[in-house]
Amino acid sequence: MSLGSIFLLALLEGLVSASVLALTASGLSLVFGIMRVVNVAHGEFFMLGAVIAWFVSHWVGGPPAVAFVLALGVAPLVVGGIAALADTLVLKRLNYEPEATIVATIGLLYILQQGALSLFGPNALPVPAPFDLRLQLIGFGYSGYKLAVIAAAVVILLSLWLILTHTRIGLVMRATQIDRNTARAFGINVDRVYAMVFAMGAGLAAIAAVLIVPIQQAHYLMGADPLLLSFSVVIIGGLGSLRGTVVAALLIGMVDQVIPIFLPVVLPDYGAYFTPTLAKILATLVVALVLVFRPQGLFGKRHA
Amino acid sequence: MLRLEGIEAGYGAVQVLRGLSFAVEPGEVLCLMGRNGVGKTTALRAIMGQVPVSAGAILVDGVAVQDLAAHDVPKEGIGYVPQGRRLFGDLTVAENIEIGLMTRGRDARVREKVLTIFPRLRERLGQISRTLSGGEQQMLAIARALCLEPKVLLLDEPTEGLQPSMIALIRDTVVALKETGVATILVEQRVDAALSVADRIAFISGGQVAETVDTGGMTEQSPQFAAYVGV
Ligand SMILES: Nc1ncnc2c1ncn2[C@@H]1O[C@H](COP(=O)(O)OP(=O)(O)OP(=O)(O)O)[C@@H](O)[C@H]1O
Ligand SMILES: [Mg+2]
């Protein structure tokens, strides 16, 4: 493989990670931006999405594409429903106090994780890709499904942006984010907006997981990585900024893939150092630098 | 139209309103006056359901609203212009107006009506409302409340920090609304502004209405201003 091909491969792999990460992190960012809730259980919503995709493909049978499309609809609905319930039963009762909601979502994390363990067991659960297509790119073959993941993420993120900026419900969400008391004085049912936003945030994580699960397999402990990476993305991009979330996800996704794939080829003498772990260390370092020098994130607004 | 009967309300253990009662009729402007921190804003927020009311009743056309959820109160026809305007600052002028219209499902006809009252806003529909001048922001805050076609309008210090020509514009707007039969509650610190638009002034002290006076017989030298407002 030529250097150029290897770079292209690393780039594509980076785009796949970035796509899934951007979807997951935009859910976290939406929830924090509008509700000011730091949802520690966000990774578990991701995990549930993956497990549900497995469940659907396992029980529905038939061609993988049918089960996959079904999972793409069912997983965000079920996970969103669980999230809306958690919001109404727990977060609302805590009055959305920042510290209390962090503790409560930690509790939720364990409940969901152990629930998945009891229901689905400790093994990794494979889900077949909806289609099997290898594209011949310059110098290497590449999974057509992975390209479809990138395309799907772009479409979903664009839709999310359109909903937020060009629909009534998006306007209501933005008004609630700015000033919930004044929103109430104009007839906005803030409780309902919050339940919906929490469900949407969880649903985005679930969709991301359904997309990645044919590549990664479902497992009850799989929520930790997406949670940490989403936090990194949201801190770098600026909480509540969708554009910042996408840019930061690209950055982290690229670092995550380009370092272990491309750099060992360019600098073979040091190849042993360019591991995924180094990528994670670098990403964390970037997060720390942003926190120190630009705490509102690269695209975030300074809040009073 | 709007009647408060023995309202008690406050923040946690701190009681601010201690049996507040007053009423305002269609086509009437009632001005609330009193020292800073006496609870004028709290009274309006209690009407809007933003401060818990522990005793008393708030009636709009005979309908009790004190137990409604805060988001259902405006649907009874109460338009609120909060102190400090409280615009949705990151949203455009048009979006702020859109939110006002959504409150009671009003359409383009009402939008036209409101923009005809404030032509300056029509020229600035796409502008982010945070970047408007103080006077324009106040116009938008009033416009947003008028989008409800309110029966009752609550105005909390609408002239605060504005220059005389802007104050005159807001006064003219209040007078014009009064003629269409809107019942208005106006919180105002400036004696001349209060006398020029209000039919009656309710002076608040100790969490209650201490005295209500028709403005007909009052001048800027009337003793109540010194006694209850300290001017
Ligand atoms: N959110 C709050 N929490 C606790 N106390 C509050 C809160 N808001 C107001 N207060 C207190 O309630 C009292 C009444 O405040 P309010 O804002 O109603 O006064 P006001 O008459 O509108 O004053 P001003 O003329 O300065 O606007 C004050 O002592 C104030 O400190
Ligand atoms: Mg006040």
mmCIF file of C-alpha atoms in Angstrom, chain B residues 2 21 32 35 48 54 79 91 110 112 131-132 173-176 179 182 184 187 189 191 194 212 220-221 226:
data_model
loop_
_atom_site.group_PDB
_atom_site.id
_atom_site.type_symbol
_atom_site.label_atom_id
_atom_site.label_comp_id
_atom_site.label_asym_id
_atom_site.label_seq_id
_atom_site.Cartn_x
_atom_site.Cartn_y
_atom_site.Cartn_z
ATOM 1 C CA LEU B 2 -58.143 40.759 37.318
ATOM 2 C CA SER B 21 -55.481 42.680 47.392
ATOM 3 C CA LEU B 32 -48.413 49.837 41.683
ATOM 4 C CA ARG B 35 -40.164 51.401 47.717
ATOM 5 C CA MET B 48 -47.801 34.632 36.458
ATOM 6 C CA SER B 54 -49.450 30.185 49.898
ATOM 7 C CA GLY B 79 -49.442 39.405 28.803
ATOM 8 C CA LEU B 91 -33.107 34.953 19.296
ATOM 9 C CA VAL B 110 -51.947 39.848 15.159
ATOM 10 C CA GLU B 112 -49.234 42.725 11.567
ATOM 11 C CA THR B 131 -28.123 43.809 20.065
ATOM 12 C CA LEU B 132 -31.150 46.138 20.018
ATOM 13 C CA THR B 173 -48.914 52.811 23.637
ATOM 14 C CA VAL B 174 -50.341 52.132 27.092
ATOM 15 C CA VAL B 175 -53.002 54.807 26.591
ATOM 16 C CA ALA B 176 -53.947 53.379 23.188
ATOM 17 C CA GLU B 179 -58.792 52.582 24.917
ATOM 18 C CA VAL B 182 -57.119 46.159 28.037
ATOM 19 C CA THR B 184 -53.252 47.199 32.687
ATOM 20 C CA VAL B 187 -45.304 49.142 38.070
ATOM 21 C CA GLN B 189 -41.214 54.487 40.011
ATOM 22 C CA VAL B 191 -44.263 60.025 39.711
ATOM 23 C CA ALA B 194 -47.527 57.288 36.853
ATOM 24 C CA THR B 212 -55.404 53.309 46.709
ATOM 25 C CA GLU B 220 -46.661 65.403 42.115
ATOM 26 C CA GLN B 221 -46.752 67.004 45.570
ATOM 27 C CA ALA B 226 -43.252 60.910 49.947
#
